[in-house]
Amino acid sequence: MALRRLLIAAALAAAAPSAAAFYLPGLAPVNFCEAGKEKAECRSGIELFVNRLDSVESVLPYEYTAFDFCQAEGKKRPSENLGQVLFGERIEPSPYRFTFNKKETCKSVCTKTYDTTKPEDKQKLDFLKKSMLLNYQHHWIVDNMPVTWCYDVEDGQRFCNPGFPIGCYITEDGRPKDACVINSEFHEKDTFYIFNHVDIKIYYHVVENEALGARLVAAKLEPKSYKHTHPDNPDCSGIPMDISNKANGEVKIAYTYSVSFHEEKSIRWASRWDYILESMPHTHIQWFSIMNSLVIVLFLSGMVAMIMLRTLHKDIARYNQMDSTEDAQEEFGWKLVHGDIFRPPRKGMLLSVFLGSGTQILIMTFVTLFFACLGFLSPANRGALMTCAVVLWVLLGTPAGYVAARFYKSFGGEKWKTNVLLTSFLCPGIVFADFFIMNLILWGEGSSAAIPFGTLVAILALWFCISVPLTFIGAYFGFKKNAIEHPVRTNQIPRQIPEQSFYTKPLPGIIMGGILPFGCIFIQLFFILNSIWSHQMYYMFGFLFLVFIILVITCSEATILLCYFHLCAEDYHWQWRSFLTSGFTAVYFLIYAIHYFFSKLQITGTASTILYFGYTMIMVLIFFLFTGTIGFFACFWFVTKIYSVVKVD
């Protein structure tokens, strides 16, 4: 526990400089003191911010202002970074304001009145009902901390959810849905119950130097429902606020809150995220599963490496000792194809373009995960992960152009202009087209996840004005260099490939090659998909970085092993096969994503389904280029190495 707290503290401390432009003074501690005791070092006012509302039953998040809740008057919206905009986060000021250590009981915020005979009011009320039916959740923020709703689950566990529902619904047959199970008073059939009151508890820790005041270490709430008989003078008692599905006439909803402050001596500011992260579902299972997966994959990787090194060492030693090539021909096959092993592949242009884009993604992923491990991209630093990934992708155009040009030239290609244009626009263009279509659907649905037009223009400007020129610069240097020198000459006449057995044919090898790499990531994949689609926090970047390294090793070794078997069968078409062998891991990723959609998610609606699979296809394409590039580079190194140490007559 101490180690975890230390790591999270380091993460928050490391993230502090990069978050200074956020809506509060970054991730540095903010000190609070009671009213009348304010100084330069501390303040008494505590602001509560509201984020978008989302649901596990819909992919469509909505801004707080899309609902007819109480609004903050005359407050400016905080600025957001690129990652927050792309993820659809919409942080806004709220009308809930507190004074440090001042208790409030049943304080009125506002009252909303709906006349169902008026179309405008009826539309607002229907939208509220639909949101309760789909279990949309509030996300509130105090001092950059999510305001959590903690409740007991099975086995005496306590789960802290960084959100709470708008309300809940009792079905026509009297069955309570979602949060309606928490209160036995929610029993009227075909009725909605709105949580119009919140009991907020704010926990603070007094700083060692008491003159500095106190720091907030937790913010928890309990949603409640009250039908206030006197909205102007509420007492927060009585029956729940019910809205019948068949209600007509006037409906009044009074929003209230209570707030209390509690000193917490055992929690320090640096470890204030612990109680949220520790209560995430399956956390303990995740630790065990990841360790188990790492041990298995490391064991398999060690076996593969040992077999390859022992077998190849014997092969090469035996070849170099032989005087008669006829003996070698009788016994072995991979040396026989030395005159064809570096023959340019079919569709070399496309392969070189994929390699360029894959290199760009590979470096971007490595650097992003490395920074995440250091703590710069922790959950407390909202939107930083996506911002970092996009900026890195834009700046890594040069290695993409260079790699594509180098390999295209080594394949004997001469259409360098076409090559650099395809590297700049083919894969990014497919991703952007898919992303734009998904954005049109979000625009049509009025979702907060829709990227504003100005942001789309900014992304296009980054692509065309920075990434494309950098790709051209990389391609210029790539074509300027001499073609890659191969250790053996290529014969003019291609060697005939003998009849292959079922196991050495391309398709079975490609299908088998993706199993082992997928086996080492599917546990992490489950938690990553949970964080994206079930709105759970992902914070175990250390494990993710380890799994990334294991994935690179496993992709490399599986591809090398299969490449060796194919060379022994005298099949020298290794370039595309090496790319597709490890790239096929993406197909297993797609199959798993389909399984996850039908077995784990409760998503309903055509738009949400299209959005899920549209965004999944972007992830699959990126993963295909990423893993395929690893396989090709591993196989290229392997082939160059073994043919450079063998005597060729």
C-alpha positions as a printed Julia matrix, in Angstrom:
649×3 Matrix{Float64}:
   0.0     0.0     0.0
   2.8     2.39    0.91
   4.47    1.7    -2.43
   1.24    2.37   -4.33
   0.72    5.62   -2.47
   4.28    6.65   -3.22
   3.78    5.87   -6.93
   0.52    7.81   -7.12
   2.12   10.69   -5.23
   5.0    10.68   -7.68
   2.52   10.54  -10.56
   0.59   13.53   -9.27
   3.74   15.48   -8.49
   5.21   14.73  -11.9
   1.98   15.71  -13.61
   1.76   19.06  -11.84
   3.79   21.2   -14.25
   1.95   19.96  -17.34
  -1.51   20.68  -15.96
  -1.01   24.28  -14.97
  -3.42   25.52  -17.66
  -6.32   23.47  -16.3
  -9.44   25.03  -14.77
  -7.88   25.0   -11.27
  -4.22   25.79  -10.52
  -2.99   22.56  -11.99
  -2.29   19.57   -9.8
  -0.36   21.47   -7.18
  -2.09   21.39   -3.76
  -4.69   24.08   -3.1
  -5.03   25.23    0.51
  -8.36   26.19    2.07
  -9.2    28.06    5.26
 -12.36   29.25    6.98
 -14.17   32.43    5.96
 -12.56   35.5     7.48
  -9.16   33.83    7.71
  -8.24   34.03    4.02
  -4.62   34.73    3.12
  -2.5    34.64   -0.01
  -1.75   30.96    0.7
  -5.35   29.82    1.24
  -8.92   30.62    0.3
 -12.34   29.86    1.73
 -14.47   29.41   -1.39
 -14.79   25.92   -2.89
 -16.1    25.62   -6.44
 -17.85   22.56   -7.79
 -17.51   21.88  -11.53
 -19.73   19.62  -13.62
 -18.61   17.43  -16.51
 -20.55   15.75  -19.32
 -23.12   13.1   -18.47
 -22.68    9.59  -19.88
 -24.22    6.13  -19.69
 -23.06    2.53  -20.04
 -26.2     1.94  -22.13
 -25.31    4.58  -24.72
 -22.13    5.77  -26.45
 -23.6     9.29  -26.66
 -22.48   11.62  -23.84
 -24.27   14.95  -23.36
 -23.21   18.28  -21.91
 -24.6    19.35  -18.54
 -26.37   22.25  -20.27
 -28.25   19.83  -22.56
 -30.33   18.88  -19.49
 -32.6    21.32  -17.74
 -30.62   21.37  -14.5
 -29.71   24.39  -12.39
 -27.21   26.56  -14.24
 -24.39   28.78  -13.01
 -25.03   32.4   -13.91
 -22.27   34.57  -15.35
 -19.43   32.08  -14.82
 -16.88   31.5   -17.59
 -16.31   27.98  -18.83
 -12.77   26.68  -18.07
 -10.43   26.07  -21.0
  -9.92   22.49  -22.17
  -6.96   20.8   -23.82
  -7.09   18.89  -27.12
  -7.42   15.51  -25.41
 -10.46   16.63  -23.41
 -12.16   17.95  -26.53
 -11.47   14.73  -28.47
 -12.8    12.61  -25.57
 -15.91   14.75  -25.34
 -15.22   16.15  -21.87
 -17.15   19.37  -21.28
 -16.29   20.87  -17.89
 -18.49   23.76  -16.77
 -19.02   25.8   -13.58
 -21.98   24.81  -11.41
 -24.35   26.74   -9.12
 -23.13   24.63   -6.17
 -20.68   26.7    -4.12
 -19.39   26.03   -0.62
 -17.43   27.83    2.06
 -14.72   25.76    3.7
 -15.8    24.19    7.02
 -19.24   25.81    6.83
 -22.04   23.28    7.15
 -25.15   23.75    5.0
 -28.38   21.8     5.44
 -31.03   21.44    2.74
 -29.98   24.55    0.85
 -32.07   25.41   -2.2
 -30.32   25.71   -5.58
 -33.23   26.29   -7.96
 -36.68   25.04   -8.89
 -37.64   23.85  -12.37
 -41.28   23.9   -13.47
 -42.62   21.93  -16.43
 -46.05   22.39  -17.95
 -46.72   19.23  -19.99
 -49.28   21.09  -22.11
 -46.43   23.2   -23.54
 -44.38   21.36  -26.23
 -41.08   22.93  -25.12
 -41.53   21.91  -21.48
 -42.78   18.45  -22.45
 -39.68   17.95  -24.64
 -37.34   18.88  -21.75
 -39.16   16.54  -19.35
 -39.17   13.69  -21.87
 -35.41   14.11  -22.4
 -34.92   13.92  -18.63
 -37.06   10.74  -18.46
 -35.17    9.13  -21.33
 -31.86    9.92  -19.61
 -33.07    8.3   -16.37
 -34.25    5.26  -18.35
 -30.76    4.91  -19.89
 -29.13    5.51  -16.47
 -27.16    8.64  -17.4
 -24.64    9.65  -14.72
 -23.54   13.03  -13.34
 -19.78   13.64  -13.04
 -18.91   16.38  -10.56
 -15.45   17.71   -9.7
 -14.2    19.42   -6.52
 -10.55   20.56   -6.35
  -9.8    18.38   -9.42
 -11.16   15.35   -7.49
 -14.13   13.37   -8.79
 -17.05   13.58   -6.38
 -17.76    9.9    -5.7
 -20.84    7.96   -4.7
 -19.73    5.12   -2.41
 -22.04    2.21   -1.72
 -21.82   -1.39   -0.52
 -21.69   -4.25   -3.0
 -21.55   -8.02   -2.5
 -19.05   -9.64   -0.09
 -18.95   -6.55    2.1
 -16.94   -4.62   -0.5
 -17.43   -0.88   -0.88
 -17.43    0.54   -4.38
 -16.81    4.22   -5.05
 -18.25    5.31   -8.38
 -16.91    8.62   -9.8
 -20.44    9.55  -10.8
 -24.05    9.23   -9.7
 -27.3     8.75  -11.61
 -29.82   11.45  -12.57
 -32.58    9.19  -11.35
 -34.08    5.78  -11.88
 -37.19    4.02  -13.17
 -39.71    1.48  -11.84
 -41.03   -0.62  -14.72
 -44.7    -1.25  -15.51
 -44.49   -4.62  -13.77
 -43.04   -3.01  -10.61
 -39.4    -4.03  -11.15
 -36.83   -1.43   -9.95
 -34.14   -0.55  -12.51
 -30.58    0.51  -11.7
 -30.36    2.82   -8.64
 -34.04    2.35   -7.71
 -32.99   -0.72   -5.7
 -31.39    1.52   -3.02
 -34.71    2.74   -1.58
 -37.8     0.67   -0.79
 -39.93    3.84   -1.08
 -39.34    3.74   -4.85
 -42.24    1.42   -5.62
 -44.8     3.17   -7.86
 -45.13    1.34  -11.19
 -44.19    3.05  -14.47
 -42.68    5.94  -12.5
 -39.41    7.86  -12.6
 -37.67    8.99   -9.41
 -35.25   11.89   -9.81
 -32.33   12.46   -7.44
 -32.92   16.15   -6.78
 -30.99   16.32   -3.5
 -27.37   15.45   -2.68
 -25.71   15.05    0.71
 -22.09   16.05    0.11
 -19.31   15.16    2.54
 -15.96   16.84    2.02
 -12.96   15.4     3.83
  -9.9    17.52    4.51
  -6.43   17.1     5.95
  -4.84   19.9     7.98
  -1.42   20.8     6.59
   1.55   20.15    8.91
   2.12   23.88    8.97
  -1.36   24.83   10.25
  -0.91   28.43    9.13
  -1.33   27.21    5.53
  -4.82   25.83    6.22
  -6.18   22.5     4.98
  -6.22   20.42    1.79
  -9.17   18.46    0.45
  -8.56   14.7     0.3
 -11.99   13.31   -0.65
 -15.42   14.42   -1.8
 -18.3    11.95   -1.45
 -22.02   12.32   -1.91
 -25.22   10.41   -1.48
 -28.03   11.12   -3.99
 -31.53   11.36   -2.56
 -35.01   12.13   -3.78
 -37.44   14.45   -1.98
 -40.79   15.88   -3.04
 -40.41   19.31   -1.47
 -43.8    20.63   -0.42
 -42.38   24.14   -0.02
 -39.65   24.58   -2.69
 -38.75   28.08   -1.42
 -38.23   26.77    2.11
 -37.25   23.09    1.72
 -36.85   20.77    4.7
 -35.51   17.64    2.9
 -38.0    15.21    4.32
 -41.05   13.34    3.14
 -41.8    11.15    0.15
 -39.5    10.79   -2.92
 -39.83   13.06   -5.97
 -41.75   10.86   -8.4
 -42.62   11.66  -12.01
 -45.25    9.34  -13.42
 -44.72    8.31  -17.02
 -48.3     9.37  -17.7
 -48.11   12.6   -15.69
 -50.0    15.59  -17.06
 -50.25   19.17  -15.91
 -47.52   20.95  -13.95
 -44.43   19.19  -12.58
 -42.15   21.04  -10.13
 -38.64   19.78   -9.32
 -36.75   21.6    -6.55
 -33.0    20.95   -6.43
 -31.29   21.11   -3.02
 -28.07   20.07   -1.33
 -26.47   19.63    2.08
 -22.74   19.84    2.69
 -20.63   18.87    5.7
 -16.88   18.91    6.37
 -14.92   16.21    8.17
 -11.25   16.15    9.15
  -9.41   13.06    7.92
  -6.02   12.63    9.58
  -5.06    9.31    7.97
  -5.2    10.43    4.3
  -2.53   12.71    2.87
  -3.08   14.91   -0.17
  -0.65   12.85   -2.29
  -2.64    9.62   -1.74
  -6.13   11.05   -2.04
  -6.95    9.06   -5.21
  -6.29    5.73   -3.47
  -9.81    5.05   -2.23
 -11.24    5.53   -5.76
  -8.63    3.42   -7.53
  -8.71    0.63   -4.96
 -12.47    0.27   -5.23
 -12.49   -0.1    -9.02
 -14.11   -3.43   -9.95
 -11.8    -6.39  -10.59
  -8.72   -4.47   -9.38
  -7.36   -7.39   -7.33
  -8.21   -9.86  -10.11
  -6.35   -7.58  -12.52
  -3.14   -7.67  -10.48
  -3.21  -11.46  -10.29
  -4.21  -11.95  -13.94
  -1.58   -9.59  -15.32
   1.19  -11.23  -13.28
  -0.02  -14.65  -14.38
  -0.11  -13.53  -18.02
   3.37  -12.01  -17.81
   4.86  -15.2   -16.34
   3.27  -17.39  -19.04
   4.3   -15.09  -21.89
   7.85  -14.71  -20.58
   8.13  -18.48  -20.25
   6.87  -19.04  -23.82
   9.11  -16.27  -25.16
  12.11  -17.83  -23.43
  11.32  -21.21  -24.96
  10.94  -19.74  -28.45
  14.2   -17.82  -28.12
  16.06  -20.9   -26.83
  14.79  -23.14  -29.65
  15.66  -20.54  -32.28
  19.16  -19.9   -30.94
  20.05  -23.58  -30.47
  18.68  -24.72  -33.85
  20.16  -21.84  -35.81
  23.52  -22.13  -34.1
  23.73  -25.8   -35.09
  22.52  -25.08  -38.66
  25.04  -22.31  -39.26
  27.93  -24.24  -37.69
  27.11  -27.29  -39.84
  26.79  -25.23  -43.04
  30.08  -23.46  -42.51
  31.88  -26.77  -41.94
  30.48  -28.48  -45.06
  32.52  -28.79  -48.2
  29.79  -30.26  -50.37
  26.73  -28.15  -51.15
  24.96  -31.33  -52.25
  24.95  -32.57  -48.65
  23.4   -29.31  -47.58
  20.74  -29.57  -50.27
  19.77  -33.01  -49.13
  19.44  -32.09  -45.49
  18.49  -28.43  -45.28
  16.29  -25.95  -47.12
  16.77  -22.41  -45.9
  20.24  -21.88  -47.42
  18.94  -22.94  -50.84
  16.84  -19.76  -51.17
  19.72  -17.33  -50.52
  19.49  -16.07  -54.11
  15.8   -15.15  -53.73
  15.46  -14.15  -50.08
  15.78  -10.41  -50.79
  13.69  -10.45  -53.97
  11.32   -7.41  -53.91
   7.81   -8.37  -52.77
   4.66   -7.83  -54.78
   2.91   -4.53  -53.97
   6.11   -3.2   -52.39
   4.69    0.34  -52.51
   1.81   -0.57  -50.18
   4.06   -2.54  -47.82
   6.52    0.36  -47.51
   3.65    2.79  -46.8
   2.3     0.47  -44.07
   5.8     0.2   -42.58
   6.16    4.0   -42.48
   2.79    4.49  -40.76
   3.46    1.55  -38.43
   6.8     3.04  -37.36
   5.06    6.32  -36.58
   2.48    4.53  -34.39
   5.1     2.29  -32.73
   7.28    5.22  -31.58
   4.2     7.23  -30.56
   2.89    4.35  -28.41
   6.25    3.74  -26.76
   6.83    7.4   -25.85
   3.22    7.92  -24.67
   3.32    4.86  -22.4
   6.76    5.84  -21.11
   5.48    9.3   -20.08
   2.37    7.67  -18.59
   4.64    5.42  -16.48
   6.43    8.48  -15.15
   3.06    9.88  -14.04
   2.71   12.78  -16.48
  -0.5    11.29  -17.93
  -2.25   10.17  -14.74
  -6.09   10.27  -14.48
  -5.76   13.49  -12.45
  -4.29   15.22  -15.51
  -7.43   15.14  -17.64
  -7.05   14.78  -21.41
  -3.23   14.62  -21.22
  -2.97   11.06  -22.61
  -4.85   11.87  -25.81
  -3.13   15.24  -26.23
   0.29   13.61  -25.89
  -0.56   10.85  -28.41
  -1.89   13.3   -31.05
   1.03   15.72  -30.72
   3.56   12.88  -30.91
   1.86   11.4   -33.98
   2.03   14.79  -35.73
   5.72   15.29  -34.86
   6.71   11.75  -35.91
   6.04   12.29  -39.61
   9.8    12.34  -40.31
  10.54    8.71  -39.24
   7.39    7.59  -41.11
   8.58    9.17  -44.36
  12.15    7.97  -43.85
  11.26    4.31  -43.21
   8.75    4.2   -46.08
  11.27    5.72  -48.49
  14.18    3.48  -47.4
  12.24    0.25  -47.83
  10.51    1.36  -51.03
  13.93    2.14  -52.51
  15.3    -1.24  -51.34
  12.3    -2.91  -53.06
  13.44   -1.28  -56.31
  10.68    1.33  -56.44
  11.15    4.58  -58.33
   7.82    6.42  -57.89
   9.0     8.31  -54.84
   6.38   11.07  -55.12
   3.54    8.53  -55.0
   5.23    6.79  -52.08
   5.54    9.9   -49.93
   1.99   11.05  -50.75
   0.55    7.65  -49.8
   2.59    7.61  -46.58
   1.22   11.06  -45.7
  -2.4    10.47  -46.6
  -3.42    6.78  -46.95
  -3.61    5.48  -43.36
  -4.22    8.89  -41.69
  -6.88    9.57  -44.35
  -8.73    6.31  -43.6
  -8.66    7.09  -39.86
  -9.82   10.68  -40.4
 -12.63    9.63  -42.79
 -13.93    7.09  -40.24
 -13.56    9.65  -37.45
 -15.41   12.31  -39.49
 -18.34    9.97  -40.26
 -18.61    9.1   -36.54
 -18.51   12.83  -35.77
 -21.39   13.48  -38.19
 -23.48   10.92  -36.27
 -22.55   12.61  -32.97
 -23.47   16.02  -34.43
 -26.8    14.63  -35.59
 -27.51   13.24  -32.11
 -26.5    16.5   -30.4
 -23.86   14.72  -28.29
 -21.11   16.53  -26.39
 -18.61   14.05  -27.89
 -19.07   15.75  -31.29
 -15.84   17.57  -32.12
 -16.47   21.28  -32.78
 -15.82   22.47  -36.34
 -12.94   24.67  -35.17
 -11.18   21.7   -33.55
 -11.58   19.65  -36.75
  -9.95   22.48  -38.7
  -7.15   22.6   -36.11
  -6.57   18.82  -36.46
  -6.46   19.15  -40.27
  -4.02   22.06  -39.91
  -1.76   19.92  -37.67
  -1.9    17.13  -40.25
  -1.39   19.18  -43.42
   0.89   21.92  -42.06
   3.14   19.91  -39.72
   2.84   16.14  -40.23
   2.86   16.15  -44.06
   5.91   18.47  -44.43
   7.78   16.4   -41.82
   6.91   13.22  -43.77
   8.31   14.81  -46.95
  11.52   15.76  -45.11
  11.91   12.18  -43.83
  11.23   10.76  -47.3
  13.8    13.13  -48.84
  16.55   11.84  -46.56
  15.34    8.26  -47.01
  15.56    8.4   -50.81
  18.85   10.33  -50.69
  20.57    7.48  -48.86
  21.83    4.45  -50.75
  19.52    1.45  -50.91
  19.83   -1.04  -48.05
  22.73   -3.41  -48.74
  21.8    -7.07  -48.52
  24.33   -9.72  -47.44
  23.59  -11.94  -50.48
  22.96  -11.22  -54.18
  19.54  -11.81  -55.73
  19.41  -14.21  -58.71
  17.91  -12.97  -61.96
  15.59  -15.99  -62.37
  13.22  -16.68  -59.43
  13.55  -20.1   -57.84
  10.48  -22.33  -58.03
   8.83  -22.87  -54.65
   8.1   -26.57  -53.96
   4.64  -27.83  -52.98
   3.96  -26.74  -49.4
   2.36  -28.79  -46.63
  -0.75  -27.43  -44.91
   1.26  -26.02  -41.98
   3.76  -24.13  -44.15
   1.16  -22.52  -46.39
   0.8   -18.75  -45.84
  -2.75  -18.58  -44.39
  -2.43  -21.19  -41.58
   0.87  -19.63  -40.51
  -0.61  -16.12  -40.46
  -3.63  -17.3   -38.41
  -1.41  -19.15  -35.91
   1.05  -16.27  -35.64
  -1.42  -13.86  -34.01
  -2.53  -16.2   -31.21
   0.48  -15.83  -28.89
   0.71  -11.99  -29.07
  -3.04  -11.71  -28.48
  -2.75  -14.06  -25.51
  -0.48  -11.6   -23.73
  -2.73   -8.55  -24.19
  -6.31   -9.75  -23.91
  -6.48   -9.26  -20.12
  -5.27   -5.67  -20.42
  -7.58   -5.26  -23.41
 -10.58   -6.02  -21.2
  -9.67   -3.19  -18.78
  -8.84   -0.76  -21.6
 -12.22   -1.42  -23.24
 -13.86   -1.0   -19.82
 -12.21    2.39  -19.4
 -13.4     3.51  -22.87
 -16.92    2.11  -23.0
 -17.89    1.57  -19.35
 -16.4     4.93  -18.23
 -14.02    3.43  -15.67
 -10.68    4.99  -14.81
  -7.56    3.39  -16.23
  -4.46    4.06  -14.16
  -2.2     0.96  -14.32
   0.18    2.33  -16.93
   3.17    0.52  -15.43
   1.58   -2.83  -16.18
   0.45   -1.6   -19.59
   4.02   -0.59  -20.44
   5.27   -4.04  -19.38
   2.59   -5.7   -21.51
   3.62   -3.45  -24.42
   7.24   -4.65  -24.13
   6.06   -8.27  -23.86
   3.85   -7.76  -26.93
   6.81   -6.45  -28.95
   8.96   -9.44  -27.88
   6.2   -11.98  -28.51
   5.27  -10.55  -31.94
   8.94  -10.61  -32.91
   9.63  -14.16  -31.74
   6.42  -15.68  -33.11
   7.09  -14.1   -36.52
  10.76  -15.16  -36.55
   9.84  -18.74  -35.61
   7.25  -19.05  -38.39
   9.57  -17.29  -40.85
  12.26  -19.87  -40.09
   9.87  -22.77  -40.72
   8.8   -21.27  -44.07
  12.42  -20.72  -45.14
  13.2   -24.35  -44.28
  10.32  -25.29  -46.58
  12.08  -23.21  -49.32
   9.38  -20.52  -49.4
  11.2   -17.19  -49.63
   8.14  -14.85  -49.73
   8.68  -13.58  -46.19
   8.06   -9.81  -46.45
   4.27   -9.65  -46.58
   3.88  -12.82  -44.54
   5.97  -11.44  -41.65
   3.87   -8.26  -41.65
   0.57  -10.14  -41.76
   1.6   -12.83  -39.24
   1.92  -10.45  -36.3
  -0.6    -8.03  -37.84
  -3.23  -10.79  -37.63
  -3.3   -10.09  -33.88
  -5.57   -7.17  -34.87
  -8.13   -9.64  -36.26
  -8.26  -11.38  -32.87
  -8.62   -7.9   -31.33
 -11.65   -7.29  -33.59
 -13.21  -10.66  -32.71
 -12.71   -9.93  -29.0
 -14.24   -6.43  -29.39
 -17.33   -7.99  -31.03
 -17.54  -10.55  -28.2
 -17.13   -7.75  -25.62
 -19.95   -5.75  -27.23
 -22.46   -8.59  -27.06
 -21.41  -10.13  -23.73
 -20.31   -7.2   -21.52
 -22.01   -4.04  -22.75
 -25.63   -2.98  -22.42
 -25.47   -0.52  -25.33
 -28.8     0.08  -27.07
 -29.71    2.12  -30.14
 -28.51    2.14  -33.74
 -26.37    5.28  -33.4
 -24.5     3.91  -30.36
 -23.89    0.57  -32.1
 -22.52    2.27  -35.25
 -20.29    4.49  -33.1
 -18.92    1.52  -31.16
 -17.93   -0.41  -34.26
 -16.76    2.73  -36.1
 -14.31    3.65  -33.34
 -13.33   -0.02  -32.92
 -12.31   -0.17  -36.61
  -9.98    2.81  -36.05
  -8.35    1.0   -33.1
  -8.07   -2.25  -35.12
  -6.38   -0.48  -38.08
  -3.89    1.27  -35.78
  -3.18   -2.0   -33.97
  -2.74   -3.84  -37.31
  -0.11   -1.35  -38.53
   1.61   -1.34  -35.14
   1.92   -5.13  -34.72
   2.59   -5.78  -38.43
   5.53   -3.38  -38.39
   7.03   -5.12  -35.35
   6.78   -8.5   -37.14
   8.37   -7.19  -40.35
  11.31   -5.49  -38.62
  11.97   -8.59  -36.49
  11.92  -10.85  -39.55
  14.05   -8.41  -41.6
  16.68   -8.38  -38.84
  16.54  -12.18  -38.54
  16.87  -12.83  -42.28
  19.7   -10.31  -42.66
  21.51  -11.82  -39.68
  21.35  -15.49  -40.67
  22.32  -14.91  -44.29
  25.21  -12.62  -43.34
  26.93  -15.28  -41.14
  26.6   -18.18  -43.61
  29.23  -18.86  -46.27
  27.54  -18.7   -49.66
  29.33  -20.16  -52.67
